[in-house]
């Protein structure tokens, strides 16, 4: 690639970041139209994008951005009104620029029409008092005093000048940072995973070594390996901010289409998650957010009749909870009526007409494939595709989704996810005195030792025991896995997990230790085995299956 090609690639990467910043700023401007700081930041972002495009000889892109910048000058001088239609136009321009950047990444010489949007910008610019027409745009570059910059300049100096014009907000974000391809990070994570396995083997054999020096060296190596591992995994972690801001835009666009007033609150957007998890989480969140605005939020007239404010609210929040990440989508809408859900489920043949299903279970029927309460197909709903996809995607991420709803007050969806799918904390357990298995620590709520007399039968095939005053179902893990097991142990260990706010216990013979394990996928020749999500190499160098107790309880493997 020649020098100009390299500079263009650098520009396109930076432009992607700049456009994320402009979209966030446009959305902020809608809620705080008189904030001079937000307006100044938007103007600097647009100015930086124009200057950089000009520097790498993307003339059409620079011309279009100049037209946008001319309107922003009027906004900054308060010569035009910042209203909902103005924000919609600015967001439309931002979307157009994003599409343009994607086109140029695949085709450096790609062309995109922009004349129609420029005419909209001119019209919006001329609406203000004392407005002057935007100069006719041609395939050239513009400077601040509207004099075309046609003098030949060294390419390196031009891109340098463009970088110098970068706004402080963006410069601070990119200072002391480099761009690394994700596959390189993945390779590093894999190598560190192998290092963790070898370190575990050394730690297991440490006591068999007579030398104090070597034992201390192994301990020190263990600490350093842990730090390397933590730092490496953090390389894959990215803030949820970009994804949350995308959801904010979706709420705005969906509410505009449905003619509803909805305000979105974002909480915990600086929390970081593995990039792979963020990418997989995007689609489920889109479905949940659209569902909140479409199904959850009432029409404005209905809200007023119910004594609610016309403007509805949607909350999107993230927080760490028990070694996992909890993401919550909540609305103050009409809630989910279990009576309506049961009626619709009976119509679709999902449950029997005389079914005595409790309200909590009935609400979860909305995750069934093809389920929809809408009789008419719209842009957002009625097709029977949506929340079943959400549940499927969350399950594939080894996560869990829960619903709570109060009719007339609103609905809350909670998603629980592991922080990463590469290296996890796990407990090593033993069955039939021989076989070892790993249980992810984020699935374990409690570990208790119980006697055989503590377990009593309920019905013909169910066993339970009482934990903290609650009756908990008990499963013999060896029996479930179809492995040899002791039928009547005098004393055993129960691994307690929580699924859907309900506890379950699995009996095992022994908990050996807790350690970090590297998740290895099962090979294609093995295929999917019920209740097993992968394998790990233990300290003795042998492989051990990694169990998915959530999957065993919910029967997702069936």
Coordinates of C-alpha atoms in Angstrom, one line a residue, residues 45-368:
X45 CA -15.7 17.0 15.8
X46 CA -17.2 18.0 12.4
X47 CA -14.3 20.4 11.7
X48 CA -11.7 17.7 12.5
X49 CA -13.5 15.2 10.2
X50 CA -13.6 17.7 7.4
X51 CA -9.9 18.6 7.8
X52 CA -8.8 15.0 7.9
X53 CA -10.9 14.1 4.8
X54 CA -9.4 17.0 2.9
X55 CA -5.9 15.9 3.9
X56 CA -6.3 12.5 2.3
X57 CA -8.0 13.8 -0.8
X58 CA -11.6 12.6 -0.1
X59 CA -13.0 15.7 -1.8
X60 CA -16.7 14.8 -1.8
X61 CA -16.6 13.7 1.8
X62 CA -14.9 17.0 2.8
X63 CA -17.5 19.0 0.8
X64 CA -20.4 17.2 2.5
X65 CA -18.9 17.7 5.9
X66 CA -18.4 21.4 5.1
X67 CA -22.1 21.8 4.5
X68 CA -22.8 20.1 7.8
X69 CA -20.3 22.3 9.5
X70 CA -21.9 25.4 8.0
X71 CA -25.2 24.5 9.7
X72 CA -23.4 23.8 12.9
X73 CA -22.0 27.4 12.7
X74 CA -25.5 28.7 12.7
X75 CA -26.4 26.4 15.7
X76 CA -23.3 27.7 17.6
X77 CA -24.3 31.3 16.9
X78 CA -27.9 30.5 17.9
X79 CA -29.1 31.6 14.5
X80 CA -31.2 28.5 14.0
X81 CA -33.4 26.6 16.5
X82 CA -32.3 23.3 17.9
X83 CA -35.5 21.2 17.9
X84 CA -36.4 17.5 17.4
X85 CA -36.4 17.9 13.6
X86 CA -33.0 19.5 13.6
X87 CA -31.6 16.7 15.7
X88 CA -33.1 14.1 13.3
X89 CA -31.4 15.9 10.4
X90 CA -28.1 15.9 12.2
X91 CA -28.4 12.2 13.0
X92 CA -29.4 11.5 9.4
X93 CA -26.1 13.2 8.3
X94 CA -24.2 11.1 10.9
X95 CA -25.7 7.9 9.5
X96 CA -24.8 9.0 6.0
X97 CA -21.2 9.6 7.0
X98 CA -21.0 6.3 8.7
X99 CA -22.3 4.5 5.6
X100 CA -19.8 6.5 3.5
X101 CA -16.9 5.5 5.7
X102 CA -17.9 1.8 5.5
X103 CA -18.0 2.2 1.7
X104 CA -14.5 3.7 1.6
X105 CA -13.1 0.9 3.8
X106 CA -14.2 -1.7 1.2
X107 CA -13.6 0.6 -1.9
X108 CA -11.2 3.5 -1.4
X109 CA -12.5 5.1 -4.6
X110 CA -16.2 4.6 -3.8
X111 CA -18.6 7.3 -4.5
X112 CA -21.8 8.2 -2.6
X113 CA -24.5 10.7 -3.5
X114 CA -25.0 13.5 -0.9
X115 CA -26.7 16.3 -2.9
X116 CA -30.2 15.6 -1.4
X117 CA -29.0 15.8 2.2
X118 CA -27.0 18.9 1.4
X119 CA -30.3 20.6 0.2
X120 CA -31.9 19.6 3.5
X121 CA -29.0 21.2 5.3
X122 CA -29.3 24.4 3.2
X123 CA -33.0 24.5 4.0
X124 CA -32.4 24.1 7.7
X125 CA -29.7 26.7 7.6
X126 CA -31.8 29.3 5.9
X127 CA -34.7 29.0 8.4
X128 CA -32.9 31.1 11.0
X129 CA -33.0 34.8 11.4
X130 CA -30.2 36.6 9.5
X131 CA -29.2 33.4 7.7
X132 CA -27.1 33.4 4.6
X133 CA -27.2 30.8 1.9
X134 CA -24.7 27.9 2.1
X135 CA -22.2 28.3 -0.8
X136 CA -22.7 26.0 -3.7
X137 CA -20.7 22.8 -3.2
X138 CA -18.3 21.5 -5.8
X139 CA -15.8 18.7 -5.7
X140 CA -13.2 20.8 -3.8
X141 CA -11.9 21.5 -0.4
X142 CA -12.9 24.4 1.9
X143 CA -11.1 26.3 4.6
X144 CA -12.6 28.4 7.3
X145 CA -12.6 31.6 5.3
X146 CA -14.3 29.7 2.4
X147 CA -11.3 30.0 0.1
X148 CA -10.6 26.8 -1.8
X149 CA -7.3 25.2 -0.7
X150 CA -5.9 24.0 -4.0
X151 CA -2.2 24.4 -3.5
X152 CA -0.3 21.1 -3.6
X153 CA 0.9 20.1 -0.1
X154 CA 3.0 17.1 1.1
X155 CA 0.6 14.3 2.1
X156 CA 2.4 13.7 5.5
X157 CA 2.2 17.4 6.4
X158 CA -1.5 17.5 5.5
X159 CA -2.5 14.6 7.7
X160 CA -0.4 16.1 10.4
X161 CA -2.3 19.3 10.1
X162 CA -5.6 17.5 10.3
X163 CA -4.5 15.7 13.4
X164 CA -3.5 18.9 15.0
X165 CA -7.0 20.1 14.5
X166 CA -8.4 17.1 16.4
X167 CA -10.7 18.3 19.3
X168 CA -9.4 17.8 22.8
X169 CA -12.2 15.4 23.7
X170 CA -11.1 13.0 21.0
X171 CA -7.4 13.6 21.4
X172 CA -7.6 12.7 25.1
X173 CA -9.3 9.4 24.2
X174 CA -6.7 8.4 21.7
X175 CA -3.6 9.7 23.5
X176 CA -1.0 7.0 24.3
X177 CA -2.9 4.3 22.5
X178 CA -2.3 2.1 19.4
X179 CA -4.6 0.1 17.2
X180 CA -4.1 -3.6 17.3
X181 CA -6.0 -6.1 15.2
X182 CA -8.3 -8.3 17.3
X183 CA -6.8 -11.6 15.9
X184 CA -3.4 -10.6 17.3
X185 CA -5.0 -10.1 20.8
X186 CA -6.8 -13.5 20.4
X187 CA -3.4 -15.1 19.6
X188 CA -1.9 -13.5 22.7
X189 CA -4.8 -14.7 24.9
X190 CA -4.4 -18.2 23.6
X191 CA -0.7 -18.2 24.3
X192 CA -1.3 -16.9 27.8
X193 CA -3.9 -19.6 28.3
X194 CA -1.3 -22.2 27.6
X195 CA 1.0 -20.4 30.0
X196 CA -1.7 -20.6 32.7
X197 CA -2.0 -24.4 32.1
X198 CA 1.7 -24.9 32.5
X199 CA 1.8 -22.7 35.6
X200 CA -1.0 -24.8 37.1
X201 CA 0.9 -28.0 36.5
X202 CA 4.0 -26.5 38.2
X203 CA 2.0 -25.3 41.2
X204 CA 0.5 -28.8 41.5
X205 CA 4.0 -30.4 41.6
X206 CA 5.6 -27.8 43.8
X207 CA 5.4 -29.7 47.0
X208 CA 7.2 -32.7 45.5
X209 CA 10.3 -30.5 44.8
X210 CA 12.9 -30.4 47.6
X211 CA 14.5 -27.1 46.7
X212 CA 13.2 -24.1 48.6
X213 CA 14.5 -21.8 45.9
X214 CA 12.6 -23.6 43.2
X215 CA 9.4 -23.6 45.3
X216 CA 9.7 -19.8 45.9
X217 CA 10.4 -19.3 42.2
X218 CA 7.2 -21.3 41.3
X219 CA 5.2 -19.1 43.7
X220 CA 6.7 -15.9 42.1
X221 CA 6.0 -17.3 38.6
X222 CA 2.4 -17.9 39.6
X223 CA 2.0 -14.3 40.7
X224 CA 3.5 -13.0 37.5
X225 CA 1.5 -15.3 35.4
X226 CA -1.7 -14.1 37.1
X227 CA -0.8 -10.5 36.4
X228 CA 0.1 -11.2 32.7
X229 CA -3.2 -13.1 32.4
X230 CA -5.3 -10.2 33.9
X231 CA -3.5 -7.6 31.8
X232 CA -4.0 -9.7 28.6
X233 CA -7.7 -10.3 29.2
X234 CA -8.1 -6.5 29.8
X235 CA -6.8 -5.9 26.3
X236 CA -10.1 -7.5 25.0
X237 CA -12.2 -5.5 27.4
X238 CA -14.1 -2.5 26.0
X239 CA -16.5 -0.1 27.6
X240 CA -20.2 -0.6 27.1
X241 CA -20.6 3.1 26.2
X242 CA -20.7 2.7 22.4
X243 CA -23.3 -0.1 22.6
X244 CA -25.4 1.8 25.2
X245 CA -25.3 4.9 23.0
X246 CA -26.5 2.8 20.1
X247 CA -29.5 1.7 22.2
X248 CA -30.2 5.4 23.0
X249 CA -30.5 6.1 19.3
X250 CA -32.7 3.1 18.8
X251 CA -35.1 4.3 21.6
X252 CA -35.2 7.7 19.9
X253 CA -35.9 6.4 16.4
X254 CA -38.5 3.8 17.6
X255 CA -40.3 6.3 19.8
X256 CA -40.4 8.8 16.9
X257 CA -41.9 6.2 14.5
X258 CA -44.5 5.1 17.1
X259 CA -45.2 8.8 18.1
X260 CA -44.3 8.2 21.7
X261 CA -42.3 10.4 24.1
X262 CA -39.6 8.3 25.7
X263 CA -36.6 9.4 27.7
X264 CA -33.7 6.9 28.1
X265 CA -31.4 6.8 31.1
X266 CA -28.0 5.1 30.7
X267 CA -26.2 3.8 33.8
X268 CA -22.9 2.0 34.1
X269 CA -21.8 2.7 30.5
X270 CA -18.1 2.8 31.5
X271 CA -18.2 -0.8 32.7
X272 CA -16.0 -3.0 30.5
X273 CA -16.8 -6.4 28.9
X274 CA -15.0 -8.7 26.6
X275 CA -15.4 -7.5 23.0
X276 CA -16.7 -10.8 21.8
X277 CA -19.4 -10.7 24.5
X278 CA -20.2 -7.1 23.6
X279 CA -20.7 -8.0 19.9
X280 CA -22.9 -10.9 20.8
X281 CA -24.9 -8.8 23.3
X282 CA -25.8 -6.1 20.8
X283 CA -28.7 -7.9 19.0
X284 CA -30.4 -9.1 22.2
X285 CA -30.3 -5.6 23.6
X286 CA -31.7 -4.2 20.4
X287 CA -34.7 -6.5 20.7
X288 CA -35.2 -5.8 24.4
X289 CA -35.0 -2.0 23.9
X290 CA -37.4 -2.0 20.9
X291 CA -39.7 -4.3 22.9
X292 CA -39.8 -1.9 25.8
X293 CA -40.8 1.1 23.5
X294 CA -43.2 -0.9 21.3
X295 CA -44.8 -3.3 23.8
X296 CA -44.0 -1.9 27.2
X297 CA -44.6 1.8 26.8
X298 CA -48.3 2.8 26.3
X299 CA -49.6 5.3 23.8
X300 CA -49.4 8.9 25.2
X301 CA -53.2 9.1 25.5
X302 CA -53.3 5.9 27.5
X303 CA -50.5 7.1 29.8
X304 CA -52.4 10.3 30.5
X305 CA -55.6 8.4 31.2
X306 CA -53.7 6.2 33.7
X307 CA -52.4 9.3 35.5
X308 CA -48.8 8.9 34.2
X309 CA -46.7 11.6 32.7
X310 CA -46.8 11.8 28.9
X311 CA -43.0 11.2 28.7
X312 CA -42.2 7.6 29.4
X313 CA -38.8 6.3 30.7
X314 CA -36.5 3.5 29.8
X315 CA -33.5 2.6 31.9
X316 CA -30.5 0.7 30.5
X317 CA -28.0 -0.1 33.2
X318 CA -25.0 -2.3 33.9
X319 CA -23.3 -3.4 37.1
X320 CA -21.1 -6.1 38.5
X321 CA -22.9 -8.7 40.6
X322 CA -21.5 -11.8 42.1
X323 CA -18.6 -12.2 39.7
X324 CA -21.0 -11.7 36.7
X325 CA -22.2 -8.7 34.8
X326 CA -25.9 -7.8 35.2
X327 CA -27.5 -5.7 32.4
X328 CA -31.0 -4.4 33.1
X329 CA -33.6 -3.0 30.6
X330 CA -36.4 -1.4 32.5
X331 CA -39.5 0.6 31.5
X332 CA -42.3 2.4 33.3
X333 CA -44.9 1.2 30.9
X334 CA -48.0 -1.0 31.2
X335 CA -46.2 -4.1 32.4
X336 CA -47.0 -7.7 31.3
X337 CA -50.4 -9.1 32.1
X338 CA -50.1 -12.8 32.8
X339 CA -53.8 -13.3 31.9
X340 CA -53.3 -12.0 28.4
X341 CA -50.1 -14.1 28.1
X342 CA -52.0 -17.3 29.1
X343 CA -54.8 -16.6 26.7
X344 CA -52.4 -16.1 23.8
X345 CA -50.4 -19.2 24.8
X346 CA -53.6 -21.3 24.8
X347 CA -54.5 -19.9 21.3
X348 CA -51.1 -20.9 20.0
X349 CA -51.3 -24.3 21.6
X350 CA -48.3 -23.7 23.9
X351 CA -50.2 -24.7 27.1
X352 CA -53.4 -26.5 27.8
X353 CA -56.6 -24.6 28.3
X354 CA -56.9 -25.9 31.9
X355 CA -53.2 -25.3 32.8
X356 CA -52.7 -23.8 36.3
X357 CA -49.5 -22.1 35.4
X358 CA -48.3 -19.5 38.0
X359 CA -47.9 -15.9 36.9
X360 CA -44.1 -15.9 36.9
X361 CA -44.0 -19.0 34.6
X362 CA -46.7 -17.5 32.3
X363 CA -44.7 -14.3 31.8
X364 CA -41.7 -16.3 30.6
X365 CA -43.8 -17.7 27.8
X366 CA -43.0 -14.6 25.8
X367 CA -39.6 -16.2 25.1
X368 CA -41.3 -19.1 23.3

